Amino acid sequence: MKCYCCSGESFENCCQPYLLGHILPPTAEALMRSRYTAYATAKVPYLLETTHRSTRSYYNTADILQWAQASTWQKLEIISKQAGTPTDTQGKVEFKAYYLDDQKTPQIHHERSSFKKENGRWFFVDGKVS
Ligand SMILES: [Zn+2]
C-alpha cells in the first residue's frame, strides 16, 4: 500500500515506523508528512506528542479526532520548505492538504507550519493557515 502522505513510498517504508514510534522523523518535512498520515488514520496521540509543549495546550483530543474522522483525506502536496534538514533545529514547511469535509465538499487546507527540534526530536510548533 502506498503511503497516505503521497511520497510514492510504501506505508511500511514511509510514515508507519514514525507512527509506531520505531524511529524518529529526521526532517521537518518527514514529521509534517507523518502528521498528515496521522490525520488520515486518526492517530490522535501521535498528533499531540509531536506538537511542541509550548503550543500543545491549544489542541485537544476531541477536536482533533472530530476533524480527522469527519474528513476524507485525499492528498498532501508539499509546496515549499525552509531549513528543517537533519542538521537544523528549526524549519518551515508549506503544504496543501486536500480533503472532503463532512458534507463531502472538497476542501484545501493550505498551511505554513513551523517546526522546532529539541533533543533530536522534531516538533510541530504552529501554523499559519491561508
Ligand atoms: Zn508517508
JSON list of C-alpha atoms and ligand atoms in Angstrom, two decimals:
[
{"chain": "A", "resi": 1, "resn": "MET", "atom": "CA", "xyz": [0.00, 0.00, 0.00]},
{"chain": "A", "resi": 2, "resn": "LYS", "atom": "CA", "xyz": [1.26, 3.47, -0.89]},
{"chain": "A", "resi": 3, "resn": "CYS", "atom": "CA", "xyz": [1.74, 5.86, 1.98]},
{"chain": "A", "resi": 4, "resn": "TYR", "atom": "CA", "xyz": [-1.09, 8.30, 2.77]},
{"chain": "A", "resi": 5, "resn": "CYS", "atom": "CA", "xyz": [1.33, 11.24, 2.57]},
{"chain": "A", "resi": 6, "resn": "CYS", "atom": "CA", "xyz": [1.78, 10.83, -1.22]},
{"chain": "A", "resi": 7, "resn": "SER", "atom": "CA", "xyz": [5.54, 10.35, -1.03]},
{"chain": "A", "resi": 8, "resn": "GLY", "atom": "CA", "xyz": [5.27, 7.46, -3.50]},
{"chain": "A", "resi": 9, "resn": "GLU", "atom": "CA", "xyz": [6.87, 5.13, -0.93]},
{"chain": "A", "resi": 10, "resn": "SER", "atom": "CA", "xyz": [5.06, 2.25, 0.70]},
{"chain": "A", "resi": 11, "resn": "PHE", "atom": "CA", "xyz": [3.39, 2.99, 4.05]},
{"chain": "A", "resi": 12, "resn": "GLU", "atom": "CA", "xyz": [5.75, 0.49, 5.76]},
{"chain": "A", "resi": 13, "resn": "ASN", "atom": "CA", "xyz": [8.82, 2.34, 4.47]},
{"chain": "A", "resi": 14, "resn": "CYS", "atom": "CA", "xyz": [7.46, 5.83, 4.97]},
{"chain": "A", "resi": 15, "resn": "CYS", "atom": "CA", "xyz": [5.24, 7.10, 7.79]},
{"chain": "A", "resi": 16, "resn": "GLN", "atom": "CA", "xyz": [4.33, 3.87, 9.57]},
{"chain": "A", "resi": 17, "resn": "PRO", "atom": "CA", "xyz": [7.62, 3.48, 11.54]},
{"chain": "A", "resi": 18, "resn": "TYR", "atom": "CA", "xyz": [7.20, 7.07, 12.80]},
{"chain": "A", "resi": 19, "resn": "LEU", "atom": "CA", "xyz": [3.60, 6.49, 13.85]},
{"chain": "A", "resi": 20, "resn": "LEU", "atom": "CA", "xyz": [4.62, 3.32, 15.66]},
{"chain": "A", "resi": 21, "resn": "GLY", "atom": "CA", "xyz": [7.45, 5.16, 17.40]},
{"chain": "A", "resi": 22, "resn": "HIS", "atom": "CA", "xyz": [10.11, 2.86, 15.97]},
{"chain": "A", "resi": 23, "resn": "ILE", "atom": "CA", "xyz": [12.16, 5.71, 14.55]},
{"chain": "A", "resi": 24, "resn": "LEU", "atom": "CA", "xyz": [12.05, 9.49, 14.72]},
{"chain": "A", "resi": 25, "resn": "PRO", "atom": "CA", "xyz": [11.39, 11.58, 11.60]},
{"chain": "A", "resi": 26, "resn": "PRO", "atom": "CA", "xyz": [14.80, 13.01, 10.59]},
{"chain": "A", "resi": 27, "resn": "THR", "atom": "CA", "xyz": [13.48, 16.17, 8.96]},
{"chain": "A", "resi": 28, "resn": "ALA", "atom": "CA", "xyz": [10.71, 18.71, 9.47]},
{"chain": "A", "resi": 29, "resn": "GLU", "atom": "CA", "xyz": [9.16, 17.52, 6.21]},
{"chain": "A", "resi": 30, "resn": "ALA", "atom": "CA", "xyz": [9.16, 13.89, 7.38]},
{"chain": "A", "resi": 31, "resn": "LEU", "atom": "CA", "xyz": [7.44, 14.94, 10.59]},
{"chain": "A", "resi": 32, "resn": "MET", "atom": "CA", "xyz": [4.91, 17.01, 8.66]},
{"chain": "A", "resi": 33, "resn": "ARG", "atom": "CA", "xyz": [4.17, 14.09, 6.32]},
{"chain": "A", "resi": 34, "resn": "SER", "atom": "CA", "xyz": [3.75, 11.71, 9.25]},
{"chain": "A", "resi": 35, "resn": "ARG", "atom": "CA", "xyz": [1.37, 14.15, 10.92]},
{"chain": "A", "resi": 36, "resn": "TYR", "atom": "CA", "xyz": [-0.76, 14.26, 7.75]},
{"chain": "A", "resi": 37, "resn": "THR", "atom": "CA", "xyz": [-0.79, 10.46, 7.79]},
{"chain": "A", "resi": 38, "resn": "ALA", "atom": "CA", "xyz": [-1.77, 10.59, 11.47]},
{"chain": "A", "resi": 39, "resn": "TYR", "atom": "CA", "xyz": [-4.77, 12.74, 10.50]},
{"chain": "A", "resi": 40, "resn": "ALA", "atom": "CA", "xyz": [-5.65, 10.33, 7.69]},
{"chain": "A", "resi": 41, "resn": "THR", "atom": "CA", "xyz": [-5.56, 7.39, 10.11]},
{"chain": "A", "resi": 42, "resn": "ALA", "atom": "CA", "xyz": [-6.94, 9.32, 13.15]},
{"chain": "A", "resi": 43, "resn": "LYS", "atom": "CA", "xyz": [-3.83, 8.67, 15.30]},
{"chain": "A", "resi": 44, "resn": "VAL", "atom": "CA", "xyz": [-4.56, 11.48, 17.72]},
{"chain": "A", "resi": 45, "resn": "PRO", "atom": "CA", "xyz": [-1.96, 10.63, 20.40]},
{"chain": "A", "resi": 46, "resn": "TYR", "atom": "CA", "xyz": [0.78, 10.94, 17.77]},
{"chain": "A", "resi": 47, "resn": "LEU", "atom": "CA", "xyz": [-0.51, 14.38, 16.77]},
{"chain": "A", "resi": 48, "resn": "LEU", "atom": "CA", "xyz": [-0.39, 15.60, 20.36]},
{"chain": "A", "resi": 49, "resn": "GLU", "atom": "CA", "xyz": [3.01, 14.01, 21.10]},
{"chain": "A", "resi": 50, "resn": "THR", "atom": "CA", "xyz": [4.54, 15.69, 18.07]},
{"chain": "A", "resi": 51, "resn": "THR", "atom": "CA", "xyz": [3.15, 19.12, 18.97]},
{"chain": "A", "resi": 52, "resn": "HIS", "atom": "CA", "xyz": [5.62, 21.26, 20.89]},
{"chain": "A", "resi": 53, "resn": "ARG", "atom": "CA", "xyz": [4.83, 21.70, 24.60]},
{"chain": "A", "resi": 54, "resn": "SER", "atom": "CA", "xyz": [4.62, 25.49, 24.09]},
{"chain": "A", "resi": 55, "resn": "THR", "atom": "CA", "xyz": [1.52, 25.13, 21.89]},
{"chain": "A", "resi": 56, "resn": "ARG", "atom": "CA", "xyz": [0.17, 21.69, 22.84]},
{"chain": "A", "resi": 57, "resn": "SER", "atom": "CA", "xyz": [-2.41, 23.12, 25.23]},
{"chain": "A", "resi": 58, "resn": "TYR", "atom": "CA", "xyz": [-4.21, 24.78, 22.28]},
{"chain": "A", "resi": 59, "resn": "TYR", "atom": "CA", "xyz": [-5.13, 21.36, 20.94]},
{"chain": "A", "resi": 60, "resn": "ASN", "atom": "CA", "xyz": [-7.34, 18.68, 22.40]},
{"chain": "A", "resi": 61, "resn": "THR", "atom": "CA", "xyz": [-8.06, 15.08, 21.59]},
{"chain": "A", "resi": 62, "resn": "ALA", "atom": "CA", "xyz": [-11.78, 15.53, 20.94]},
{"chain": "A", "resi": 63, "resn": "ASP", "atom": "CA", "xyz": [-11.38, 18.35, 18.39]},
{"chain": "A", "resi": 64, "resn": "ILE", "atom": "CA", "xyz": [-8.56, 16.62, 16.53]},
{"chain": "A", "resi": 65, "resn": "LEU", "atom": "CA", "xyz": [-10.42, 13.34, 16.43]},
{"chain": "A", "resi": 66, "resn": "GLN", "atom": "CA", "xyz": [-13.56, 15.06, 15.20]},
{"chain": "A", "resi": 67, "resn": "TRP", "atom": "CA", "xyz": [-11.75, 16.81, 12.33]},
{"chain": "A", "resi": 68, "resn": "ALA", "atom": "CA", "xyz": [-9.67, 13.77, 11.45]},
{"chain": "A", "resi": 69, "resn": "GLN", "atom": "CA", "xyz": [-12.65, 11.44, 11.28]},
{"chain": "A", "resi": 70, "resn": "ALA", "atom": "CA", "xyz": [-15.19, 13.80, 9.70]},
{"chain": "A", "resi": 71, "resn": "SER", "atom": "CA", "xyz": [-12.81, 14.41, 6.80]},
{"chain": "A", "resi": 72, "resn": "THR", "atom": "CA", "xyz": [-11.81, 12.16, 3.95]},
{"chain": "A", "resi": 73, "resn": "TRP", "atom": "CA", "xyz": [-8.11, 12.82, 3.45]},
{"chain": "A", "resi": 74, "resn": "GLN", "atom": "CA", "xyz": [-7.24, 12.71, -0.21]},
{"chain": "A", "resi": 75, "resn": "LYS", "atom": "CA", "xyz": [-3.83, 14.16, -0.94]},
{"chain": "A", "resi": 76, "resn": "LEU", "atom": "CA", "xyz": [-0.87, 16.01, 0.53]},
{"chain": "A", "resi": 77, "resn": "GLU", "atom": "CA", "xyz": [1.18, 18.41, -1.55]},
{"chain": "A", "resi": 78, "resn": "ILE", "atom": "CA", "xyz": [4.38, 19.99, -0.21]},
{"chain": "A", "resi": 79, "resn": "ILE", "atom": "CA", "xyz": [4.62, 23.49, -1.67]},
{"chain": "A", "resi": 80, "resn": "SER", "atom": "CA", "xyz": [7.91, 24.69, -0.22]},
{"chain": "A", "resi": 81, "resn": "LYS", "atom": "CA", "xyz": [10.25, 24.16, 2.68]},
{"chain": "A", "resi": 82, "resn": "GLN", "atom": "CA", "xyz": [12.87, 26.13, 4.51]},
{"chain": "A", "resi": 83, "resn": "ALA", "atom": "CA", "xyz": [15.65, 24.52, 6.61]},
{"chain": "A", "resi": 84, "resn": "GLY", "atom": "CA", "xyz": [14.32, 21.56, 8.63]},
{"chain": "A", "resi": 85, "resn": "THR", "atom": "CA", "xyz": [17.13, 19.23, 7.50]},
{"chain": "A", "resi": 86, "resn": "PRO", "atom": "CA", "xyz": [18.71, 16.69, 9.90]},
{"chain": "A", "resi": 87, "resn": "THR", "atom": "CA", "xyz": [21.34, 19.28, 10.87]},
{"chain": "A", "resi": 88, "resn": "ASP", "atom": "CA", "xyz": [18.88, 22.14, 11.53]},
{"chain": "A", "resi": 89, "resn": "THR", "atom": "CA", "xyz": [17.00, 22.90, 14.73]},
{"chain": "A", "resi": 90, "resn": "GLN", "atom": "CA", "xyz": [14.14, 24.70, 13.06]},
{"chain": "A", "resi": 91, "resn": "GLY", "atom": "CA", "xyz": [12.27, 24.56, 9.82]},
{"chain": "A", "resi": 92, "resn": "LYS", "atom": "CA", "xyz": [9.17, 25.61, 7.92]},
{"chain": "A", "resi": 93, "resn": "VAL", "atom": "CA", "xyz": [7.03, 23.57, 5.57]},
{"chain": "A", "resi": 94, "resn": "GLU", "atom": "CA", "xyz": [4.27, 24.97, 3.40]},
{"chain": "A", "resi": 95, "resn": "PHE", "atom": "CA", "xyz": [1.71, 22.42, 2.28]},
{"chain": "A", "resi": 96, "resn": "LYS", "atom": "CA", "xyz": [-1.76, 21.85, 0.93]},
{"chain": "A", "resi": 97, "resn": "ALA", "atom": "CA", "xyz": [-3.87, 19.04, 2.33]},
{"chain": "A", "resi": 98, "resn": "TYR", "atom": "CA", "xyz": [-6.80, 18.06, 0.13]},
{"chain": "A", "resi": 99, "resn": "TYR", "atom": "CA", "xyz": [-9.82, 16.53, 1.80]},
{"chain": "A", "resi": 100, "resn": "LEU", "atom": "CA", "xyz": [-13.58, 16.17, 1.66]},
{"chain": "A", "resi": 101, "resn": "ASP", "atom": "CA", "xyz": [-15.37, 17.71, 4.61]},
{"chain": "A", "resi": 102, "resn": "ASP", "atom": "CA", "xyz": [-18.32, 16.09, 6.41]},
{"chain": "A", "resi": 103, "resn": "GLN", "atom": "CA", "xyz": [-20.63, 17.33, 3.62]},
{"chain": "A", "resi": 104, "resn": "LYS", "atom": "CA", "xyz": [-18.29, 15.65, 1.09]},
{"chain": "A", "resi": 105, "resn": "THR", "atom": "CA", "xyz": [-17.32, 19.07, -0.23]},
{"chain": "A", "resi": 106, "resn": "PRO", "atom": "CA", "xyz": [-13.72, 19.29, -1.49]},
{"chain": "A", "resi": 107, "resn": "GLN", "atom": "CA", "xyz": [-11.54, 21.49, 0.73]},
{"chain": "A", "resi": 108, "resn": "ILE", "atom": "CA", "xyz": [-7.92, 22.56, 0.65]},
{"chain": "A", "resi": 109, "resn": "HIS", "atom": "CA", "xyz": [-6.12, 23.24, 3.91]},
{"chain": "A", "resi": 110, "resn": "HIS", "atom": "CA", "xyz": [-3.18, 25.48, 2.98]},
{"chain": "A", "resi": 111, "resn": "GLU", "atom": "CA", "xyz": [-0.76, 25.99, 5.84]},
{"chain": "A", "resi": 112, "resn": "ARG", "atom": "CA", "xyz": [2.74, 27.20, 6.54]},
{"chain": "A", "resi": 113, "resn": "SER", "atom": "CA", "xyz": [3.91, 25.23, 9.57]},
{"chain": "A", "resi": 114, "resn": "SER", "atom": "CA", "xyz": [6.84, 25.93, 11.87]},
{"chain": "A", "resi": 115, "resn": "PHE", "atom": "CA", "xyz": [8.88, 23.13, 13.39]},
{"chain": "A", "resi": 116, "resn": "LYS", "atom": "CA", "xyz": [11.50, 23.01, 16.10]},
{"chain": "A", "resi": 117, "resn": "LYS", "atom": "CA", "xyz": [13.93, 20.23, 17.02]},
{"chain": "A", "resi": 118, "resn": "GLU", "atom": "CA", "xyz": [14.72, 19.51, 20.66]},
{"chain": "A", "resi": 119, "resn": "ASN", "atom": "CA", "xyz": [16.85, 16.64, 21.94]},
{"chain": "A", "resi": 120, "resn": "GLY", "atom": "CA", "xyz": [16.91, 15.15, 18.46]},
{"chain": "A", "resi": 121, "resn": "ARG", "atom": "CA", "xyz": [13.13, 15.23, 18.05]},
{"chain": "A", "resi": 122, "resn": "TRP", "atom": "CA", "xyz": [11.20, 17.39, 15.64]},
{"chain": "A", "resi": 123, "resn": "PHE", "atom": "CA", "xyz": [8.02, 19.06, 16.91]},
{"chain": "A", "resi": 124, "resn": "PHE", "atom": "CA", "xyz": [5.26, 20.98, 15.19]},
{"chain": "A", "resi": 125, "resn": "VAL", "atom": "CA", "xyz": [5.08, 24.44, 16.81]},
{"chain": "A", "resi": 126, "resn": "ASP", "atom": "CA", "xyz": [2.36, 26.35, 14.98]},
{"chain": "A", "resi": 127, "resn": "GLY", "atom": "CA", "xyz": [0.91, 27.04, 11.59]},
{"chain": "A", "resi": 128, "resn": "LYS", "atom": "CA", "xyz": [-0.39, 29.96, 9.55]},
{"chain": "A", "resi": 129, "resn": "VAL", "atom": "CA", "xyz": [-3.41, 29.00, 7.53]},
{"chain": "A", "resi": 130, "resn": "SER", "atom": "CA", "xyz": [-4.08, 30.90, 4.32]},
{"chain": "B", "resi": 1, "resn": "ZN", "atom": "ZN", "xyz": [4.42, 8.83, 4.34]}
]
